Short mmCIF file of C-alpha atoms and ligand atoms in Angstrom, two decimals:
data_model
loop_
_atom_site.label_atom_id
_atom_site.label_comp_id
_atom_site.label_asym_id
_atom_site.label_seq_id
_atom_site.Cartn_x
_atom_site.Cartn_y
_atom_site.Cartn_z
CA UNK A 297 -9.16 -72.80 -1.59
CA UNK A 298 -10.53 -70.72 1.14
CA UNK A 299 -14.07 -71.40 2.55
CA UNK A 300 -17.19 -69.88 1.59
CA UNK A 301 -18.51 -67.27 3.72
CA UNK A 302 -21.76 -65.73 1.61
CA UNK A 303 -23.63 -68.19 -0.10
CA UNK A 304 -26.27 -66.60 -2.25
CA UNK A 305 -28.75 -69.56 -4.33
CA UNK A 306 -32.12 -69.20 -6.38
CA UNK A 307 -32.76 -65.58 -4.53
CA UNK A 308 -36.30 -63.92 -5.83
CA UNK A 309 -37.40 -60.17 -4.73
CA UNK A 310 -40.24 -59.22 -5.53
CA UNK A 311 -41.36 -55.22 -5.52
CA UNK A 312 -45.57 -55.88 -6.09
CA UNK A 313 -45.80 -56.75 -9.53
CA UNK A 314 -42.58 -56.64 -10.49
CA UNK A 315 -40.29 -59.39 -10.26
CA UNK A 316 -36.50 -57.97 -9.60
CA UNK A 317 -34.20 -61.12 -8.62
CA UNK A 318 -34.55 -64.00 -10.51
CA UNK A 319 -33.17 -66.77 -9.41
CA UNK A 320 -30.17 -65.05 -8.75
CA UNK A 321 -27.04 -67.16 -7.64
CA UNK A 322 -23.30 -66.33 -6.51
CA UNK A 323 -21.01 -67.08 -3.61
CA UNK A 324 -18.02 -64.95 -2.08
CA UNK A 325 -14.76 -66.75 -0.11
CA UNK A 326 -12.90 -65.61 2.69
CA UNK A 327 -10.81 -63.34 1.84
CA UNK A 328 -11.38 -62.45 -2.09
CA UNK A 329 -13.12 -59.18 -3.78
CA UNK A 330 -16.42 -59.97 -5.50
CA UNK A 331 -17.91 -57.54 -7.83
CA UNK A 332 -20.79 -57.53 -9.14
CA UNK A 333 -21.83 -56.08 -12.35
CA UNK A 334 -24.55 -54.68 -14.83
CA UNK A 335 -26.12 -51.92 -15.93
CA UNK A 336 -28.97 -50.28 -14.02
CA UNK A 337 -31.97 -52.05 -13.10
CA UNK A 338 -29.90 -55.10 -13.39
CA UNK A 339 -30.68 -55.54 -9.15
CA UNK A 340 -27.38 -55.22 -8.15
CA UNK A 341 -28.90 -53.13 -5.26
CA UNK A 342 -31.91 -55.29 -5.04
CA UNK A 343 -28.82 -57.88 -4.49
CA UNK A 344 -27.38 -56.06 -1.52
CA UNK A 345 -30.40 -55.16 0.30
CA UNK A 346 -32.06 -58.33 0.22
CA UNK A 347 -28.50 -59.72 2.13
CA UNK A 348 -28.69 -56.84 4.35
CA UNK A 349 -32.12 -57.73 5.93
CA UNK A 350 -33.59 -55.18 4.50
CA UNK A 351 -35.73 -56.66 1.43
CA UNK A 352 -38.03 -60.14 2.31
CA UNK A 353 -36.48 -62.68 -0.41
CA UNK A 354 -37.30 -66.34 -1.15
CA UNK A 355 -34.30 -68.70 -2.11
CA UNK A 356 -31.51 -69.15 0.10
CA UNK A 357 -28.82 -66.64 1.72
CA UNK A 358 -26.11 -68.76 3.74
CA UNK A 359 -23.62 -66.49 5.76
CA UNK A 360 -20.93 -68.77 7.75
CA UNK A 361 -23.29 -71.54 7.03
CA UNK A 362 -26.35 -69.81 8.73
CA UNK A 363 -29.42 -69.06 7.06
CA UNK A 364 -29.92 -65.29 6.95
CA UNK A 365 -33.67 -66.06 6.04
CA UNK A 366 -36.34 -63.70 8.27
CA UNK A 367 -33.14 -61.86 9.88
CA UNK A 368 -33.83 -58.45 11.07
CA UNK A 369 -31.09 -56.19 9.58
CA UNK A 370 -29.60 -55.51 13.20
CA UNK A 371 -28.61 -59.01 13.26
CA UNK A 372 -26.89 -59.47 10.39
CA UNK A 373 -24.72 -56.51 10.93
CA UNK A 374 -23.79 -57.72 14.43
CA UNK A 375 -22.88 -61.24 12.61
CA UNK A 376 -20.42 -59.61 10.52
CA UNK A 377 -21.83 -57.78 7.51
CA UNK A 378 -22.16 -54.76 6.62
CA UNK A 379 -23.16 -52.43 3.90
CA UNK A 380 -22.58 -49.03 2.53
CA UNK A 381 -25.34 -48.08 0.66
CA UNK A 382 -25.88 -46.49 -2.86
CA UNK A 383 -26.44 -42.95 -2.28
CA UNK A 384 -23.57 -42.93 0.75
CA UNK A 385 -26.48 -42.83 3.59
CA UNK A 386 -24.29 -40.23 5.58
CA UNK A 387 -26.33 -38.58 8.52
CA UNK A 388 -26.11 -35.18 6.87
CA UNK A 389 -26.39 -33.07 10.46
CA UNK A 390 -24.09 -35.37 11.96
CA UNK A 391 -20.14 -34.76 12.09
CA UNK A 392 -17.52 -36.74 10.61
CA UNK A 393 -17.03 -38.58 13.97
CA UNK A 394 -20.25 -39.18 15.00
CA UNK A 395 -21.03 -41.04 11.41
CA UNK A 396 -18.28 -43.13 12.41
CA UNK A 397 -19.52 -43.73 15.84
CA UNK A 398 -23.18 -44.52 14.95
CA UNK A 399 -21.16 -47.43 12.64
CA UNK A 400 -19.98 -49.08 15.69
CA UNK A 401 -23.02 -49.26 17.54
CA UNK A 402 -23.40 -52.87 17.75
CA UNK A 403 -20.10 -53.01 19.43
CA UNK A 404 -18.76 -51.94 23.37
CA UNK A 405 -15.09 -52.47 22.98
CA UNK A 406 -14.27 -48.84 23.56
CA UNK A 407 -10.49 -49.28 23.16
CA UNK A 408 -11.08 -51.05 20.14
CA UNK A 409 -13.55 -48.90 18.76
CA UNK A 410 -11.00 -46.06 18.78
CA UNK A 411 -7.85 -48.02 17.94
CA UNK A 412 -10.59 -48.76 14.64
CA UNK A 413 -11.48 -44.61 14.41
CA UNK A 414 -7.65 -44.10 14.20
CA UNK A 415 -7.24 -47.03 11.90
CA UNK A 416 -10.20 -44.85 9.32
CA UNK A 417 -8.45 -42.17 10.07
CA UNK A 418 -5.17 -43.80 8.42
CA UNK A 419 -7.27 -45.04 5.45
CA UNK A 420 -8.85 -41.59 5.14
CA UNK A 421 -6.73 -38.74 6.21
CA UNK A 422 -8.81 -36.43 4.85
CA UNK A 423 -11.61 -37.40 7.09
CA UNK A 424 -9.65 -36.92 9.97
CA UNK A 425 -8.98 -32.95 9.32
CA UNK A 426 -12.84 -32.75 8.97
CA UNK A 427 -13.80 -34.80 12.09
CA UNK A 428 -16.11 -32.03 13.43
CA UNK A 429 -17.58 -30.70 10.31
CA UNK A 430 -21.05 -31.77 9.36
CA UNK A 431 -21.20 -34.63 6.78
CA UNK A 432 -23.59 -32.87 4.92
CA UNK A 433 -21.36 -30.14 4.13
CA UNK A 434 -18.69 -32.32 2.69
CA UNK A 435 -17.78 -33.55 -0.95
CA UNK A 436 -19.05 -36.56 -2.58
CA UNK A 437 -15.76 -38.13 -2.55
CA UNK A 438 -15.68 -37.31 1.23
CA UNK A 439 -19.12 -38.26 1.98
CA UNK A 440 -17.97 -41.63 0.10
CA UNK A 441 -14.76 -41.73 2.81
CA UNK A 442 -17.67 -41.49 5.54
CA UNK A 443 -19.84 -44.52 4.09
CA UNK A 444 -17.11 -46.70 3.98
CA UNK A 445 -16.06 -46.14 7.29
CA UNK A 446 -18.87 -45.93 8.75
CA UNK A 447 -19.57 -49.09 7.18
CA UNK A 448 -15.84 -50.59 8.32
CA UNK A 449 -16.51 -49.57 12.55
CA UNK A 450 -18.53 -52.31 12.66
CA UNK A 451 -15.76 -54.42 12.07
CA UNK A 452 -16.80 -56.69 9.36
CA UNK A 453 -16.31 -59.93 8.10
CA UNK A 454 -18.14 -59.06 4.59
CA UNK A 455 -17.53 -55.90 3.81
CA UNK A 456 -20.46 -54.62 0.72
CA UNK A 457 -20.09 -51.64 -0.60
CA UNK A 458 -22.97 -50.58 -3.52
CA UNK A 459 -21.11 -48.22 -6.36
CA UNK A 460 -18.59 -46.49 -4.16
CA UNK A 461 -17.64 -44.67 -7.87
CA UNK A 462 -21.26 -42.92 -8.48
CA UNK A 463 -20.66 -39.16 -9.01
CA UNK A 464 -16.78 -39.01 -8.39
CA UNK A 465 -14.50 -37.41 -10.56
CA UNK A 466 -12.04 -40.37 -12.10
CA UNK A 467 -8.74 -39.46 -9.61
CA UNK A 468 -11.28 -39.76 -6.69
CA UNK A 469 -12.26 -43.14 -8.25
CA UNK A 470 -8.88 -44.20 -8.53
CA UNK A 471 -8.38 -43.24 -4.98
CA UNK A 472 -11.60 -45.04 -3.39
CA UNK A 473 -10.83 -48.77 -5.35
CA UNK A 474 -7.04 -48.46 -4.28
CA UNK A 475 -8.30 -48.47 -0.60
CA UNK A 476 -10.68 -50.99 -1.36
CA UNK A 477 -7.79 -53.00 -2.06
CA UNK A 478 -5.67 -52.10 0.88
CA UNK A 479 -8.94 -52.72 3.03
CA UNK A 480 -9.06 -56.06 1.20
CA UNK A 481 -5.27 -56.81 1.74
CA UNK A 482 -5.37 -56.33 5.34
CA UNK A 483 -8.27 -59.04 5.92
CA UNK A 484 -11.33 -57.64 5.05
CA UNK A 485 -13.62 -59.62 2.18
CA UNK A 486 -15.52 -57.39 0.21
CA UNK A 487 -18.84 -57.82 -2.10
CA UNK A 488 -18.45 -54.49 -4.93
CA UNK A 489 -21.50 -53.65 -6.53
CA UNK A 490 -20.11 -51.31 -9.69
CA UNK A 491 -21.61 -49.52 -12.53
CA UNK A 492 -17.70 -49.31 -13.05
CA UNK A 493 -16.94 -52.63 -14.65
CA UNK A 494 -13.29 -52.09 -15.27
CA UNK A 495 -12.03 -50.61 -12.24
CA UNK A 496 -14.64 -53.34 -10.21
CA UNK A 497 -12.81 -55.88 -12.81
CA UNK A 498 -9.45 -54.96 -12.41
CA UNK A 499 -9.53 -55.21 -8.72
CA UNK A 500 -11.92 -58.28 -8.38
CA UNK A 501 -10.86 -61.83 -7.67
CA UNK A 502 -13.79 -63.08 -9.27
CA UNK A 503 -17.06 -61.15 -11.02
CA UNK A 504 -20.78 -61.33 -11.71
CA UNK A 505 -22.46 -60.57 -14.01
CA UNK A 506 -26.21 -59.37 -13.70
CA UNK A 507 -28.98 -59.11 -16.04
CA UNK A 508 -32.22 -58.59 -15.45
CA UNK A 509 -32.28 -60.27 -12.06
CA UNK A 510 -30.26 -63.36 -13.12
CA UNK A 511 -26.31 -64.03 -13.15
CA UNK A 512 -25.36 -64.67 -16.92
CA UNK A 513 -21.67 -64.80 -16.41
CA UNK A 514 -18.67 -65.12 -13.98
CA UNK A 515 -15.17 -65.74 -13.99
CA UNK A 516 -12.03 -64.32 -12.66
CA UNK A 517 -12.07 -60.46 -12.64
CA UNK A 518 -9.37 -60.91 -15.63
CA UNK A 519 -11.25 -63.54 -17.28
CA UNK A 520 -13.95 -61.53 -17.46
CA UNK A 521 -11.76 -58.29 -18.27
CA UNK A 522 -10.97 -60.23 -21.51
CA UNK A 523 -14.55 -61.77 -22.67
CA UNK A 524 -16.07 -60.53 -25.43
CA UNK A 525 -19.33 -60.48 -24.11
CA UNK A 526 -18.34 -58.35 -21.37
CA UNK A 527 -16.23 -56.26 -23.51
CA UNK A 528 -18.91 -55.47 -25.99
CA UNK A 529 -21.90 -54.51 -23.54
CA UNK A 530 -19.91 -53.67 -20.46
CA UNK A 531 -16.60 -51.79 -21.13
CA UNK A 532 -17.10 -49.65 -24.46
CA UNK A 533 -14.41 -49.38 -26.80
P1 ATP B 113 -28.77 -49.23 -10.43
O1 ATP B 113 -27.32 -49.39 -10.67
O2 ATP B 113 -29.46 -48.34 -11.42
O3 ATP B 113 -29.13 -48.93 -9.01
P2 ATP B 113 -29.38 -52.00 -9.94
O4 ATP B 113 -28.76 -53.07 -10.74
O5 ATP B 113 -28.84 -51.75 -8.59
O6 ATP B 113 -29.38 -50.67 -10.77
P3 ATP B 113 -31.91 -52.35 -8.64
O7 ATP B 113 -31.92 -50.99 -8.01
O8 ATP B 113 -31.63 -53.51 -7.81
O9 ATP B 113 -30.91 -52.34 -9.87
O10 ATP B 113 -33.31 -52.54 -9.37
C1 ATP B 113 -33.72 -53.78 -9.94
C2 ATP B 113 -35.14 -53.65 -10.50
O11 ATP B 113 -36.07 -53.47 -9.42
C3 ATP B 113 -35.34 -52.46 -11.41
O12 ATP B 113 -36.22 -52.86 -12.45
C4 ATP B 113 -35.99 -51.42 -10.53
O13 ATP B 113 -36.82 -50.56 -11.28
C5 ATP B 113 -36.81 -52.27 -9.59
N1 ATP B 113 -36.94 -51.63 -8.27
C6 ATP B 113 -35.93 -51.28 -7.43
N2 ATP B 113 -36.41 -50.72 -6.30
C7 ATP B 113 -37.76 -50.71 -6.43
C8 ATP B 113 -38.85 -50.27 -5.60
N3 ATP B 113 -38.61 -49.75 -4.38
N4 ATP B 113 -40.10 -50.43 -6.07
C9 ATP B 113 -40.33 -50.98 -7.29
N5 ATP B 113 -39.37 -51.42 -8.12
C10 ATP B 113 -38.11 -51.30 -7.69
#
């Protein structure tokens, strides 16, 4: 079994009064999709942010066996995570390219910061034809292209990506988890945040699932695909 790269135990978030993690608990391996699931206000984002650097937290958040306690968010991308954002987070006055660029600011490689443009490019042909156009000005399922590679110039090691589905028509769905799987295949481990339990499912090694700030079931993706439980609240008829 491959080792554990996120380890994620007894995490609490607070927001004032209001309590949004609860002991929350998962870990992702080398190599695998994650997903995590539950319907809104479970703290799937809360989740991902709190990772991130960008919420305080109490509990522990182990990344390659460091503690990501305190971290400023700047450091934990430059150790190898990163994070598209619900919303897509595009720099709307930017261009195509320089969203990319600003993803690979931690990094000085210049050769391999373009053979990793081109590499987008290939994932995203679409983007490439709109290089110079504003990302403001594009579609949602284009501005989704941007956040994930944006979020892939860095060059992860974790890969998180929070609802890449919201908004999209369904072929544009089926499009963006295809190439999270082909990002996936060629290396990259990814943590899914999805609204979209099926598709997150279907493609998922292994799942959470989130309630009210707590993990109340996992499994494999298909295990999980099958449960009752999950089928009743999760996946409609
Ligand atoms: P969604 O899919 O709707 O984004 P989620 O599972 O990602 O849902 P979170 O956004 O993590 O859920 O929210 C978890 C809980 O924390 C919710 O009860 C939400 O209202 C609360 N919350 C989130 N952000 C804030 C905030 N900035 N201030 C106060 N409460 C917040």
């Amino acid at each position: 079994m491959s080792e554990t790269i996120l380890e994620v135990q007894d995490l609490n978030v607070k927001y004032g009064a209001i309590q949004a993690l609860k002991g929350l608990s998962f870990s992702v391996r080398q190599g695998e999709i994650v997903s995590l699931i539950g319907a809104n206000g479970a703290g799937k984002t809360t989740t991902l942010r709190a990772v991130s650097g960008l919420l305080p937290f109490s509990g522990t958040v182990q990344f390659l066996r460091e503690s990501l306690s305190g971290r400023p968010a700047h450091e934990i991308v430059a150790k190898g995570i990163s994070h598209s954002p619900e919303g897509r987070g595009v720099f709307p006055n930017l261009t195509v390219l320089e969203n990319l660029e600003l993803g690979a600011y931690t990094r000085s490689d210049a050769e391999q910061i373009a053979h990793d443009l081109e590499h987008c490019f290939q994932l995203f042909p679409r983007l490439k034809e709109r290089i110079k156009q504003k990302a403001g000005t594009l579609s949602g399922g284009e501005q989704q292209m941007v956040a994930m590679s944006r979020a892939l110039m860095s060059r992860p090691k974790l890969l998180m990506l929070d609802e890449p589905s919201l908004g999209l028509a369904p072929l544009i769905v089926a499009q963006i988890f295809e190439i999270v799987k082909k990002i996936n295949a060629e290396g990259t481990t990814v943590l899914l945040v999805e609204q979209n339990a099926r598709m997150a499912l279907k493609i998922s090694h292994r799942a959470y699932v989130i309630e009210t700030g707590k993990v109340t079931l996992s499994g494999t993706g298909q295990d999980l695909l099958d449960d009752p439980r999950v089928i009743e609240s999760y996946l409609g008829a």
